[in-house]
Structures are given as structure tokens and as C-alpha cells.
GROMACS .gro file of N, CA and C in nm:
model
  510
    1PRO      N    1  -7.250   1.548  -9.396
    1PRO     CA    2  -7.381   1.537  -9.456
    1PRO      C    3  -7.482   1.479  -9.357
    2THR      N    4  -7.604   1.521  -9.370
    2THR     CA    5  -7.712   1.473  -9.284
    2THR      C    6  -7.750   1.331  -9.325
    3PRO      N    7  -7.765   1.241  -9.226
    3PRO     CA    8  -7.807   1.105  -9.260
    3PRO      C    9  -7.940   1.107  -9.335
    4ARG      N   10  -7.956   1.013  -9.426
    4ARG     CA   11  -8.075   1.008  -9.511
    4ARG      C   12  -8.204   1.003  -9.428
    5THR      N   13  -8.201   0.928  -9.315
    5THR     CA   14  -8.323   0.913  -9.235
    5THR      C   15  -8.359   1.041  -9.161
    6LEU      N   16  -8.264   1.135  -9.148
    6LEU     CA   17  -8.294   1.261  -9.079
    6LEU      C   18  -8.313   1.378  -9.175
    7ALA      N   19  -8.290   1.356  -9.302
    7ALA     CA   20  -8.297   1.464  -9.401
    7ALA      C   21  -8.439   1.513  -9.422
    8ARG      N   22  -8.536   1.423  -9.409
    8ARG     CA   23  -8.674   1.462  -9.433
    8ARG      C   24  -8.748   1.476  -9.301
    9ARG      N   25  -8.844   1.563  -9.300
    9ARG     CA   26  -8.922   1.590  -9.179
    9ARG      C   27  -8.991   1.463  -9.127
   10ALA      N   28  -9.044   1.383  -9.217
   10ALA     CA   29  -9.113   1.260  -9.177
   10ALA      C   30  -9.015   1.163  -9.109
   11GLY      N   31  -8.894   1.156  -9.160
   11GLY     CA   32  -8.793   1.070  -9.099
   11GLY      C   33  -8.757   1.116  -8.959
   12ARG      N   34  -8.741   1.247  -8.942
   12ARG     CA   35  -8.710   1.301  -8.808
   12ARG      C   36  -8.826   1.276  -8.712
   13ARG      N   37  -8.947   1.298  -8.760
   13ARG     CA   38  -9.065   1.277  -8.676
   13ARG      C   39  -9.075   1.131  -8.633
   14GLU      N   40  -9.048   1.039  -8.726
   14GLU     CA   41  -9.054   0.896  -8.695
   14GLU      C   42  -8.949   0.859  -8.589
   15ARG      N   43  -8.826   0.909  -8.606
   15ARG     CA   44  -8.720   0.879  -8.510
   15ARG      C   45  -8.751   0.937  -8.373
   16LEU      N   46  -8.804   1.058  -8.370
   16LEU     CA   47  -8.843   1.119  -8.242
   16LEU      C   48  -8.954   1.038  -8.176
   17GLY      N   49  -9.047   0.991  -8.255
   17GLY     CA   50  -9.157   0.908  -8.202
   17GLY      C   51  -9.104   0.778  -8.142
   18ARG      N   52  -9.008   0.714  -8.210
   18ARG     CA   53  -8.950   0.590  -8.156
   18ARG      C   54  -8.873   0.618  -8.028
   19ALA      N   55  -8.802   0.730  -8.024
   19ALA     CA   56  -8.727   0.766  -7.902
   19ALA      C   57  -8.825   0.791  -7.787
   20ARG      N   58  -8.935   0.863  -7.816
   20ARG     CA   59  -9.036   0.890  -7.713
   20ARG      C   60  -9.097   0.760  -7.661
   21ASP      N   61  -9.129   0.668  -7.752
   21ASP     CA   62  -9.189   0.541  -7.712
   21ASP      C   63  -9.092   0.457  -7.628
   22ARG      N   64  -8.963   0.458  -7.668
   22ARG     CA   65  -8.863   0.382  -7.591
   22ARG      C   66  -8.848   0.440  -7.451
   23LEU      N   67  -8.844   0.574  -7.441
   23LEU     CA   68  -8.832   0.638  -7.309
   23LEU      C   69  -8.955   0.608  -7.223
   24ALA      N   70  -9.072   0.609  -7.284
   24ALA     CA   71  -9.194   0.579  -7.209
   24ALA      C   72  -9.192   0.435  -7.158
   25ALA      N   73  -9.145   0.342  -7.241
   25ALA     CA   74  -9.137   0.201  -7.200
   25ALA      C   75  -9.035   0.183  -7.087
   26GLU      N   76  -8.919   0.250  -7.098
   26GLU     CA   77  -8.818   0.241  -6.992
   26GLU      C   78  -8.871   0.301  -6.862
   27ASP      N   79  -8.941   0.414  -6.873
   27ASP     CA   80  -8.998   0.477  -6.754
   27ASP      C   81  -9.102   0.386  -6.689
   28GLN      N   82  -9.187   0.323  -6.771
   28GLN     CA   83  -9.287   0.231  -6.718
   28GLN      C   84  -9.221   0.111  -6.651
   29ALA      N   85  -9.115   0.060  -6.709
   29ALA     CA   86  -9.043  -0.052  -6.648
   29ALA      C   87  -8.985  -0.012  -6.513
   30ARG      N   88  -8.930   0.110  -6.503
   30ARG     CA   89  -8.878   0.158  -6.374
   30ARG      C   90  -8.990   0.170  -6.271
   31ARG      N   91  -9.103   0.224  -6.316
   31ARG     CA   92  -9.217   0.238  -6.223
   31ARG      C   93  -9.267   0.101  -6.176
   32ASP      N   94  -9.277   0.005  -6.270
   32ASP     CA   95  -9.321  -0.130  -6.234
   32ASP      C   96  -9.225  -0.195  -6.136
   33ALA      N   97  -9.094  -0.176  -6.157
   33ALA     CA   98  -8.994  -0.232  -6.066
   33ALA      C   99  -9.008  -0.170  -5.928
   34GLN      N  100  -9.034  -0.040  -5.921
   34GLN     CA  101  -9.050   0.027  -5.793
   34GLN      C  102  -9.177  -0.022  -5.722
   35ARG      N  103  -9.285  -0.041  -5.799
   35ARG     CA  104  -9.409  -0.093  -5.739
   35ARG      C  105  -9.387  -0.234  -5.685
   36ALA      N  106  -9.314  -0.317  -5.760
   36ALA     CA  107  -9.286  -0.453  -5.714
   36ALA      C  108  -9.201  -0.451  -5.587
   37LYS      N  109  -9.103  -0.361  -5.582
   37LYS     CA  110  -9.018  -0.350  -5.463
   37LYS      C  111  -9.102  -0.307  -5.342
   38LEU      N  112  -9.191  -0.211  -5.363
   38LEU     CA  113  -9.277  -0.163  -5.254
   38LEU      C  114  -9.373  -0.274  -5.210
   39ALA      N  115  -9.430  -0.349  -5.305
   39ALA     CA  116  -9.521  -0.459  -5.270
   39ALA      C  117  -9.448  -0.566  -5.190
   40ALA      N  118  -9.325  -0.599  -5.231
   40ALA     CA  119  -9.247  -0.698  -5.156
   40ALA      C  120  -9.215  -0.647  -5.017
   41TRP      N  121  -9.184  -0.520  -5.005
   41TRP     CA  122  -9.154  -0.460  -4.875
   41TRP      C  123  -9.277  -0.467  -4.785
   42GLU      N  124  -9.394  -0.430  -4.840
   42GLU     CA  125  -9.517  -0.432  -4.761
   42GLU      C  126  -9.557  -0.574  -4.723
   43ALA      N  127  -9.540  -0.670  -4.814
   43ALA     CA  128  -9.574  -0.809  -4.785
   43ALA      C  129  -9.484  -0.864  -4.675
   44ALA      N  130  -9.355  -0.832  -4.681
   44ALA     CA  131  -9.263  -0.879  -4.577
   44ALA      C  132  -9.297  -0.816  -4.443
   45ALA      N  133  -9.333  -0.688  -4.444
   45ALA     CA  134  -9.368  -0.619  -4.320
   45ALA      C  135  -9.498  -0.676  -4.262
   46ALA      N  136  -9.596  -0.705  -4.349
   46ALA     CA  137  -9.723  -0.760  -4.303
   46ALA      C  138  -9.706  -0.900  -4.246
   47ALA      N  139  -9.611  -0.976  -4.300
   47ALA     CA  140  -9.587  -1.112  -4.253
   47ALA      C  141  -9.502  -1.113  -4.125
   48GLY      N  142  -9.460  -0.994  -4.083
   48GLY     CA  143  -9.377  -0.986  -3.963
   48GLY      C  144  -9.233  -1.024  -3.989
   49LYS      N  145  -9.196  -1.034  -4.114
   49LYS     CA  146  -9.058  -1.069  -4.149
   49LYS      C  147  -8.999  -0.959  -4.236
   50PRO      N  148  -8.980  -0.844  -4.178
   50PRO     CA  149  -8.923  -0.737  -4.260
   50PRO      C  150  -8.782  -0.771  -4.305
   51ARG      N  151  -8.757  -0.751  -4.432
   51ARG     CA  152  -8.626  -0.780  -4.488
   51ARG      C  153  -8.564  -0.651  -4.539
   52GLY      N  154  -8.441  -0.628  -4.503
   52GLY     CA  155  -8.371  -0.512  -4.555
   52GLY      C  156  -8.407  -0.382  -4.488
   53HIS      N  157  -8.484  -0.388  -4.380
   53HIS     CA  158  -8.514  -0.265  -4.306
   53HIS      C  159  -8.545  -0.300  -4.162
   54ARG      N  160  -8.546  -0.198  -4.080
   54ARG     CA  161  -8.579  -0.217  -3.939
   54ARG      C  162  -8.725  -0.181  -3.918
   55PRO      N  163  -8.789  -0.238  -3.817
   55PRO     CA  164  -8.928  -0.200  -3.789
   55PRO      C  165  -8.938  -0.049  -3.768
   56GLY      N  166  -9.039   0.011  -3.826
   56GLY     CA  167  -9.059   0.154  -3.814
   56GLY      C  168  -8.999   0.233  -3.929
   57ASP      N  169  -8.917   0.167  -4.011
   57ASP     CA  170  -8.861   0.236  -4.127
   57ASP      C  171  -8.972   0.265  -4.227
   58GLU      N  172  -8.950   0.367  -4.306
   58GLU     CA  173  -9.045   0.398  -4.412
   58GLU      C  174  -9.019   0.307  -4.531
   59PRO      N  175  -9.121   0.280  -4.611
   59PRO     CA  176  -9.100   0.197  -4.731
   59PRO      C  177  -9.007   0.268  -4.828
   60PRO      N  178  -8.951   0.192  -4.921
   60PRO     CA  179  -8.860   0.254  -5.019
   60PRO      C  180  -8.933   0.357  -5.104
   61ARG      N  181  -8.865   0.462  -5.136
   61ARG     CA  182  -8.923   0.569  -5.217
   61ARG      C  183  -8.861   0.566  -5.356
   62PRO      N  184  -8.938   0.613  -5.454
   62PRO     CA  185  -8.880   0.620  -5.588
   62PRO      C  186  -8.766   0.720  -5.592
   63ASN      N  187  -8.675   0.699  -5.688
   63ASN     CA  188  -8.563   0.790  -5.707
   63ASN      C  189  -8.619   0.923  -5.755
   64ARG      N  190  -8.595   1.028  -5.680
   64ARG     CA  191  -8.651   1.158  -5.716
   64ARG      C  192  -8.543   1.258  -5.754
   65ASN      N  193  -8.442   1.212  -5.824
   65ASN     CA  194  -8.346   1.310  -5.873
   65ASN      C  195  -8.412   1.384  -5.988
   66ASN      N  196  -8.387   1.508  -6.000
   66ASN     CA  197  -8.458   1.592  -6.095
   66ASN      C  198  -8.402   1.582  -6.235
   67THR      N  199  -8.373   1.462  -6.281
   67THR     CA  200  -8.320   1.447  -6.416
   67THR      C  201  -8.430   1.399  -6.509
   68GLU      N  202  -8.437   1.461  -6.621
   68GLU     CA  203  -8.532   1.421  -6.724
   68GLU      C  204  -8.473   1.306  -6.804
   69PRO      N  205  -8.553   1.206  -6.839
   69PRO     CA  206  -8.500   1.103  -6.929
   69PRO      C  207  -8.468   1.164  -7.064
   70ARG      N  208  -8.361   1.117  -7.124
   70ARG     CA  209  -8.319   1.170  -7.253
   70ARG      C  210  -8.296   1.056  -7.351
   71ALA      N  211  -8.312   1.088  -7.477
   71ALA     CA  212  -8.287   0.988  -7.581
   71ALA      C  213  -8.203   1.053  -7.689
   72ASN      N  214  -8.114   0.977  -7.746
   72ASN     CA  215  -8.031   1.023  -7.855
   72ASN      C  216  -8.101   0.984  -7.985
   73ILE      N  217  -8.151   1.082  -8.059
   73ILE     CA  218  -8.229   1.050  -8.179
   73ILE      C  219  -8.142   1.018  -8.299
   74THR      N  220  -8.014   1.056  -8.295
   74THR     CA  221  -7.927   1.023  -8.408
   74THR      C  222  -7.869   0.884  -8.396
   75ASP      N  223  -7.859   0.831  -8.272
   75ASP     CA  224  -7.810   0.695  -8.250
   75ASP      C  225  -7.886   0.635  -8.132
   76PRO      N  226  -8.003   0.576  -8.156
   76PRO     CA  227  -8.088   0.528  -8.047
   76PRO      C  228  -8.025   0.415  -7.965
   77ASP      N  229  -7.922   0.349  -8.017
   77ASP     CA  230  -7.860   0.239  -7.944
   77ASP      C  231  -7.754   0.284  -7.844
   78VAL      N  232  -7.711   0.411  -7.852
   78VAL     CA  233  -7.608   0.460  -7.763
   78VAL      C  234  -7.660   0.463  -7.619
   79ARG      N  235  -7.572   0.438  -7.524
   79ARG     CA  236  -7.609   0.441  -7.382
   79ARG      C  237  -7.519   0.538  -7.306
   80VAL      N  238  -7.574   0.596  -7.201
   80VAL     CA  239  -7.495   0.683  -7.115
   80VAL      C  240  -7.423   0.594  -7.016
   81MET      N  241  -7.290   0.605  -7.015
   81MET     CA  242  -7.208   0.520  -6.928
   81MET      C  243  -7.116   0.608  -6.844
   82ARG      N  244  -7.085   0.559  -6.726
   82ARG     CA  245  -6.994   0.630  -6.638
   82ARG      C  246  -6.851   0.594  -6.677
   83ASN      N  247  -6.765   0.696  -6.679
   83ASN     CA  248  -6.623   0.672  -6.699
   83ASN      C  249  -6.545   0.746  -6.591
   84GLN      N  250  -6.414   0.753  -6.604
   84GLN     CA  251  -6.332   0.813  -6.500
   84GLN      C  252  -6.360   0.962  -6.482
   85LYS      N  253  -6.407   1.028  -6.584
   85LYS     CA  254  -6.428   1.173  -6.577
   85LYS      C  255  -6.575   1.212  -6.562
   86GLY      N  256  -6.663   1.116  -6.546
   86GLY     CA  257  -6.806   1.145  -6.533
   86GLY      C  258  -6.888   1.052  -6.619
   87TYR      N  259  -6.970   1.109  -6.706
   87TYR     CA  260  -7.056   1.029  -6.792
   87TYR      C  261  -7.031   1.062  -6.938
   88VAL      N  262  -7.051   0.962  -7.021
   88VAL     CA  263  -7.034   0.980  -7.164
   88VAL      C  264  -7.141   0.898  -7.236
   89ALA      N  265  -7.194   0.952  -7.344
   89ALA     CA  266  -7.287   0.876  -7.427
   89ALA      C  267  -7.203   0.802  -7.529
   90GLY      N  268  -7.208   0.671  -7.525
   90GLY     CA  269  -7.125   0.596  -7.617
   90GLY      C  270  -7.142   0.446  -7.602
   91TYR      N  271  -7.040   0.375  -7.641
   91TYR     CA  272  -7.036   0.230  -7.639
   91TYR      C  273  -6.912   0.185  -7.563
   92ASN      N  274  -6.912   0.061  -7.522
   92ASN     CA  275  -6.796   0.001  -7.458
   92ASN      C  276  -6.725  -0.081  -7.566
   93GLY      N  277  -6.611  -0.032  -7.612
   93GLY     CA  278  -6.537  -0.098  -7.719
   93GLY      C  279  -6.439  -0.201  -7.664
   94GLN      N  280  -6.432  -0.316  -7.730
   94GLN     CA  281  -6.344  -0.424  -7.690
   94GLN      C  282  -6.259  -0.464  -7.810
   95LEU      N  283  -6.132  -0.497  -7.786
   95LEU     CA  284  -6.043  -0.541  -7.892
   95LEU      C  285  -5.970  -0.667  -7.851
   96VAL      N  286  -5.936  -0.748  -7.950
   96VAL     CA  287  -5.847  -0.862  -7.931
   96VAL      C  288  -5.727  -0.832  -8.020
   97VAL      N  289  -5.607  -0.835  -7.959
   97VAL     CA  290  -5.486  -0.808  -8.035
   97VAL      C  291  -5.387  -0.923  -8.016
   98THR      N  292  -5.300  -0.941  -8.113
   98THR     CA  293  -5.196  -1.043  -8.104
   98THR      C  294  -5.080  -0.988  -8.022
   99ALA      N  295  -4.983  -1.073  -7.994
   99ALA     CA  296  -4.863  -1.029  -7.923
   99ALA      C  297  -4.791  -0.920  -8.001
  100GLY      N  298  -4.807  -0.919  -8.132
  100GLY     CA  299  -4.745  -0.817  -8.217
  100GLY      C  300  -4.831  -0.692  -8.233
  101GLN      N  301  -4.936  -0.678  -8.152
  101GLN     CA  302  -5.025  -0.563  -8.151
  101GLN      C  303  -5.106  -0.548  -8.280
  102VAL      N  304  -5.143  -0.660  -8.343
  102VAL     CA  305  -5.230  -0.659  -8.460
  102VAL      C  306  -5.372  -0.688  -8.412
  103ILE      N  307  -5.465  -0.601  -8.446
  103ILE     CA  308  -5.605  -0.620  -8.405
  103ILE      C  309  -5.664  -0.734  -8.487
  104VAL      N  310  -5.714  -0.837  -8.418
  104VAL     CA  311  -5.773  -0.952  -8.487
  104VAL      C  312  -5.920  -0.972  -8.453
  105GLY      N  313  -5.974  -0.889  -8.366
  105GLY     CA  314  -6.115  -0.898  -8.331
  105GLY      C  315  -6.160  -0.770  -8.264
  106ALA      N  316  -6.285  -0.734  -8.285
  106ALA     CA  317  -6.340  -0.612  -8.226
  106ALA      C  318  -6.488  -0.631  -8.197
  107MET      N  319  -6.536  -0.561  -8.095
  107MET     CA  320  -6.677  -0.572  -8.058
  107MET      C  321  -6.718  -0.444  -7.985
  108LEU      N  322  -6.839  -0.397  -8.011
  108LEU     CA  323  -6.898  -0.286  -7.936
  108LEU      C  324  -7.010  -0.341  -7.850
  109SER      N  325  -7.022  -0.285  -7.731
  109SER     CA  326  -7.124  -0.333  -7.638
  109SER      C  327  -7.194  -0.214  -7.572
  110GLN      N  328  -7.316  -0.236  -7.526
  110GLN     CA  329  -7.387  -0.135  -7.450
  110GLN      C  330  -7.368  -0.157  -7.300
  111HIS      N  331  -7.295  -0.260  -7.262
  111HIS     CA  332  -7.271  -0.289  -7.121
  111HIS      C  333  -7.152  -0.208  -7.072
  112PRO      N  334  -7.169  -0.130  -6.965
  112PRO     CA  335  -7.058  -0.047  -6.918
  112PRO      C  336  -6.948  -0.127  -6.847
  113VAL      N  337  -6.977  -0.249  -6.806
  113VAL     CA  338  -6.881  -0.329  -6.730
  113VAL      C  339  -6.829  -0.443  -6.819
  114ASP      N  340  -6.698  -0.468  -6.813
  114ASP     CA  341  -6.635  -0.569  -6.898
  114ASP      C  342  -6.647  -0.712  -6.846
  115ARG      N  343  -6.683  -0.730  -6.721
  115ARG     CA  344  -6.674  -0.860  -6.653
  115ARG      C  345  -6.734  -0.977  -6.731
  116THR      N  346  -6.845  -0.955  -6.799
  116THR     CA  347  -6.911  -1.064  -6.871
  116THR      C  348  -6.880  -1.066  -7.020
  117LEU      N  349  -6.790  -0.981  -7.065
  117LEU     CA  350  -6.769  -0.963  -7.208
  117LEU      C  351  -6.653  -1.041  -7.268
  118LEU      N  352  -6.566  -1.102  -7.187
  118LEU     CA  353  -6.446  -1.166  -7.243
  118LEU      C  354  -6.481  -1.279  -7.340
  119HIS      N  355  -6.564  -1.372  -7.298
  119HIS     CA  356  -6.593  -1.486  -7.384
  119HIS      C  357  -6.677  -1.449  -7.506
  120PRO      N  358  -6.778  -1.360  -7.494
  120PRO     CA  359  -6.844  -1.314  -7.617
  120PRO      C  360  -6.746  -1.245  -7.712
  121LEU      N  361  -6.649  -1.171  -7.657
  121LEU     CA  362  -6.549  -1.106  -7.739
  121LEU      C  363  -6.461  -1.209  -7.809
  122LEU      N  364  -6.418  -1.311  -7.737
  122LEU     CA  365  -6.335  -1.415  -7.798
  122LEU      C  366  -6.414  -1.494  -7.904
  123ASP      N  367  -6.542  -1.520  -7.876
  123ASP     CA  368  -6.626  -1.587  -7.976
  123ASP      C  369  -6.638  -1.502  -8.103
  124ARG      N  370  -6.659  -1.371  -8.084
  124ARG     CA  371  -6.669  -1.280  -8.198
  124ARG      C  372  -6.537  -1.277  -8.275
  125CYS      N  373  -6.425  -1.278  -8.202
  125CYS     CA  374  -6.293  -1.280  -8.265
  125CYS      C  375  -6.277  -1.405  -8.351
  126ARG      N  376  -6.314  -1.519  -8.296
  126ARG     CA  377  -6.304  -1.645  -8.372
  126ARG      C  378  -6.389  -1.637  -8.499
  127ASP      N  379  -6.511  -1.584  -8.486
  127ASP     CA  380  -6.599  -1.570  -8.603
  127ASP      C  381  -6.539  -1.476  -8.708
  128GLN      N  382  -6.483  -1.364  -8.662
  128GLN     CA  383  -6.426  -1.268  -8.756
  128GLN      C  384  -6.304  -1.327  -8.826
  129LEU      N  385  -6.221  -1.400  -8.753
  129LEU     CA  386  -6.105  -1.464  -8.816
  129LEU      C  387  -6.149  -1.573  -8.914
  130ALA      N  388  -6.250  -1.652  -8.876
  130ALA     CA  389  -6.299  -1.757  -8.964
  130ALA      C  390  -6.356  -1.696  -9.093
  131ALA      N  391  -6.425  -1.583  -9.081
  131ALA     CA  392  -6.479  -1.516  -9.200
  131ALA      C  393  -6.367  -1.468  -9.291
  132ALA      N  394  -6.250  -1.441  -9.234
  132ALA     CA  395  -6.135  -1.398  -9.314
  132ALA      C  396  -6.054  -1.517  -9.365
  133GLY      N  397  -6.102  -1.640  -9.337
  133GLY     CA  398  -6.033  -1.759  -9.384
  133GLY      C  399  -5.920  -1.805  -9.295
  134ILE      N  400  -5.919  -1.759  -9.171
  134ILE     CA  401  -5.814  -1.796  -9.076
  134ILE      C  402  -5.875  -1.886  -8.969
  135ARG      N  403  -5.812  -1.999  -8.944
  135ARG     CA  404  -5.861  -2.089  -8.838
  135ARG      C  405  -5.790  -2.053  -8.709
  136PRO      N  406  -5.859  -1.982  -8.623
  136PRO     CA  407  -5.794  -1.935  -8.500
  136PRO      C  408  -5.773  -2.047  -8.398
  137LYS      N  409  -5.660  -2.042  -8.331
  137LYS     CA  410  -5.633  -2.134  -8.221
  137LYS      C  411  -5.586  -2.051  -8.103
  138LEU      N  412  -5.681  -2.007  -8.023
  138LEU     CA  413  -5.647  -1.929  -7.905
  138LEU      C  414  -5.602  -2.025  -7.796
  139ARG      N  415  -5.484  -2.001  -7.745
  139ARG     CA  416  -5.431  -2.087  -7.639
  139ARG      C  417  -5.414  -2.011  -7.509
  140THR      N  418  -5.359  -1.891  -7.517
  140THR     CA  419  -5.335  -1.809  -7.399
  140THR      C  420  -5.393  -1.671  -7.424
  141VAL      N  421  -5.466  -1.621  -7.326
  141VAL     CA  422  -5.525  -1.488  -7.336
  141VAL      C  423  -5.481  -1.407  -7.215
  142LEU      N  424  -5.434  -1.287  -7.241
  142LEU     CA  425  -5.396  -1.193  -7.137
  142LEU      C  426  -5.505  -1.088  -7.131
  143ALA      N  427  -5.566  -1.070  -7.013
  143ALA     CA  428  -5.676  -0.976  -6.999
  143ALA      C  429  -5.653  -0.889  -6.877
  144ASP      N  430  -5.717  -0.774  -6.873
  144ASP     CA  431  -5.703  -0.688  -6.755
  144ASP      C  432  -5.802  -0.730  -6.647
  145SER      N  433  -5.791  -0.668  -6.532
  145SER     CA  434  -5.872  -0.709  -6.416
  145SER      C  435  -6.022  -0.682  -6.435
  146GLY      N  436  -6.058  -0.599  -6.530
  146GLY     CA  437  -6.199  -0.572  -6.555
  146GLY      C  438  -6.277  -0.693  -6.603
  147TYR      N  439  -6.206  -0.792  -6.660
  147TYR     CA  440  -6.270  -0.912  -6.711
  147TYR      C  441  -6.278  -1.023  -6.607
  148VAL      N  442  -6.220  -1.003  -6.491
  148VAL     CA  443  -6.204  -1.111  -6.393
  148VAL      C  444  -6.336  -1.143  -6.324
  149SER      N  445  -6.371  -1.271  -6.329
  149SER     CA  446  -6.481  -1.326  -6.250
  149SER      C  447  -6.456  -1.476  -6.242
  150GLU      N  448  -6.516  -1.539  -6.144
  150GLU     CA  449  -6.499  -1.683  -6.129
  150GLU      C  450  -6.553  -1.755  -6.252
  151GLU      N  451  -6.665  -1.708  -6.303
  151GLU     CA  452  -6.727  -1.769  -6.421
  151GLU      C  453  -6.635  -1.758  -6.544
  152THR      N  454  -6.569  -1.643  -6.559
  152THR     CA  455  -6.479  -1.623  -6.673
  152THR      C  456  -6.364  -1.722  -6.669
  153PHE      N  457  -6.303  -1.738  -6.550
  153PHE     CA  458  -6.193  -1.834  -6.537
  153PHE      C  459  -6.241  -1.978  -6.558
  154ALA      N  460  -6.359  -2.011  -6.504
  154ALA     CA  461  -6.411  -2.147  -6.518
  154ALA      C  462  -6.439  -2.179  -6.665
  155ARG      N  463  -6.498  -2.086  -6.737
  155ARG     CA  464  -6.528  -2.110  -6.878
  155ARG      C  465  -6.399  -2.122  -6.961
  156ALA      N  466  -6.299  -2.040  -6.927
  156ALA     CA  467  -6.171  -2.048  -6.997
  156ALA      C  468  -6.107  -2.184  -6.973
  157ASP      N  469  -6.109  -2.230  -6.850
  157ASP     CA  470  -6.049  -2.359  -6.815
  157ASP      C  471  -6.123  -2.473  -6.887
  158ALA      N  472  -6.255  -2.465  -6.890
  158ALA     CA  473  -6.335  -2.569  -6.956
  158ALA      C  474  -6.306  -2.573  -7.107
  159GLY      N  475  -6.272  -2.458  -7.165
  159GLY     CA  476  -6.244  -2.453  -7.308
  159GLY      C  477  -6.097  -2.475  -7.341
  160GLY      N  478  -6.017  -2.510  -7.242
  160GLY     CA  479  -5.875  -2.535  -7.267
  160GLY      C  480  -5.796  -2.408  -7.294
  161LEU      N  481  -5.845  -2.295  -7.248
  161LEU     CA  482  -5.782  -2.167  -7.270
  161LEU      C  483  -5.708  -2.125  -7.144
  162ARG      N  484  -5.584  -2.083  -7.160
  162ARG     CA  485  -5.505  -2.035  -7.047
  162ARG      C  486  -5.533  -1.886  -7.034
  163LEU      N  487  -5.599  -1.845  -6.926
  163LEU     CA  488  -5.635  -1.707  -6.904
  163LEU      C  489  -5.543  -1.646  -6.799
  164LEU      N  490  -5.475  -1.540  -6.837
  164LEU     CA  491  -5.387  -1.467  -6.747
  164LEU      C  492  -5.449  -1.330  -6.722
  165ALA      N  493  -5.488  -1.307  -6.596
  165ALA     CA  494  -5.548  -1.179  -6.561
  165ALA      C  495  -5.525  -1.153  -6.413
  166PRO      N  496  -5.496  -1.029  -6.376
  166PRO     CA  497  -5.477  -0.997  -6.233
  166PRO      C  498  -5.611  -1.003  -6.161
  167LEU      N  499  -5.610  -1.051  -6.039
  167LEU     CA  500  -5.734  -1.061  -5.963
  167LEU      C  501  -5.777  -0.927  -5.904
  168ALA      N  502  -5.684  -0.834  -5.895
  168ALA     CA  503  -5.716  -0.703  -5.840
  168ALA      C  504  -5.658  -0.595  -5.930
  169LYS      N  505  -5.718  -0.480  -5.924
  169LYS     CA  506  -5.672  -0.367  -6.003
  169LYS      C  507  -5.555  -0.303  -5.928
  170ASP      N  508  -5.440  -0.295  -5.992
  170ASP     CA  509  -5.323  -0.234  -5.928
  170ASP      C  510  -5.276  -0.114  -6.007
   0.00000   0.00000   0.00000
């Protein structure tokens, strides 16, 4: 069945308008970032302290790949993320499971990289368990190398959590 917000012409028009406005704002932000980068490059060159380039190099150019910005009107929160086979429009799903393979926490993210997501995921897991009337006591967490960062280990140590994760992908 068609979602209620897309069933009527006015609803579709409104969603398309929001998608257009979001794309315009993202495009403007990219243009502003490029202008700032060019201004910093020119200021450094004028001061005689070029950074990130050699004298005589041309200033940075905007990305001119011939791709049109696109928006998903049925799910405006979805993001295009790179995976092993190319690109996919979707979310980055995270799970917390017990040693017995029982799912006790779940979270969806728009961030394609897991490195900063372990502690927000564990916090969400604690909240979900507390809402179910369970007082969670996480003591040891086993994570894959995608979650590894110095900050992740430091925060786990500060919280009395034993974090087991490989430092490299094998």
C-alpha cells in the first residue's frame, strides 16, 4: 500500500519540495566550503606561506564529476553509503547481542563508519533494556575492528568496561 503521505498529490508535492530544499541547502553548503577552501588557499599564497601546495600550483577546483544530486522522497533520512560492492542507499545498522546470540539492543545510523558508534550503541542498549525493566550490567564487550579507536578504548576503560577488539582487520 502507498504511504498515507504519498497517496495525495499535495503530500507528494510537499515531500518533493522538502527534498528539493534539502538538496539546495546541501549544495550551498558544499559551495560555501569550496569558497572557504579557495579563500584560505589564496590568503596563504598571498602571505607567502602556501600550505598544501607548491608555488605555481593552481588553486583547488570544485569537484566536477557529472553526478546530479539526488534525494529519496520516500525516505528523506536515507543516505548513500559505500559498501563492499559499491554504493547503497540505506542505513548503518548496529546490534548488541548476548553470548547466547540474543539481540538486546539495536540502533540505526546515517554514519557509514562504525568507529564512533560503539558507545552510543551501548548507551542505547542500556536504555532499551531499562525500558524493558532489565538493569543491564555490561562488563565485557567484544567488538570488531571497525569500532576501534583510541577514544573508544579510553571511554570504555573510564566506564569500567572491558573492551575486546582487534586493532587491525584480519
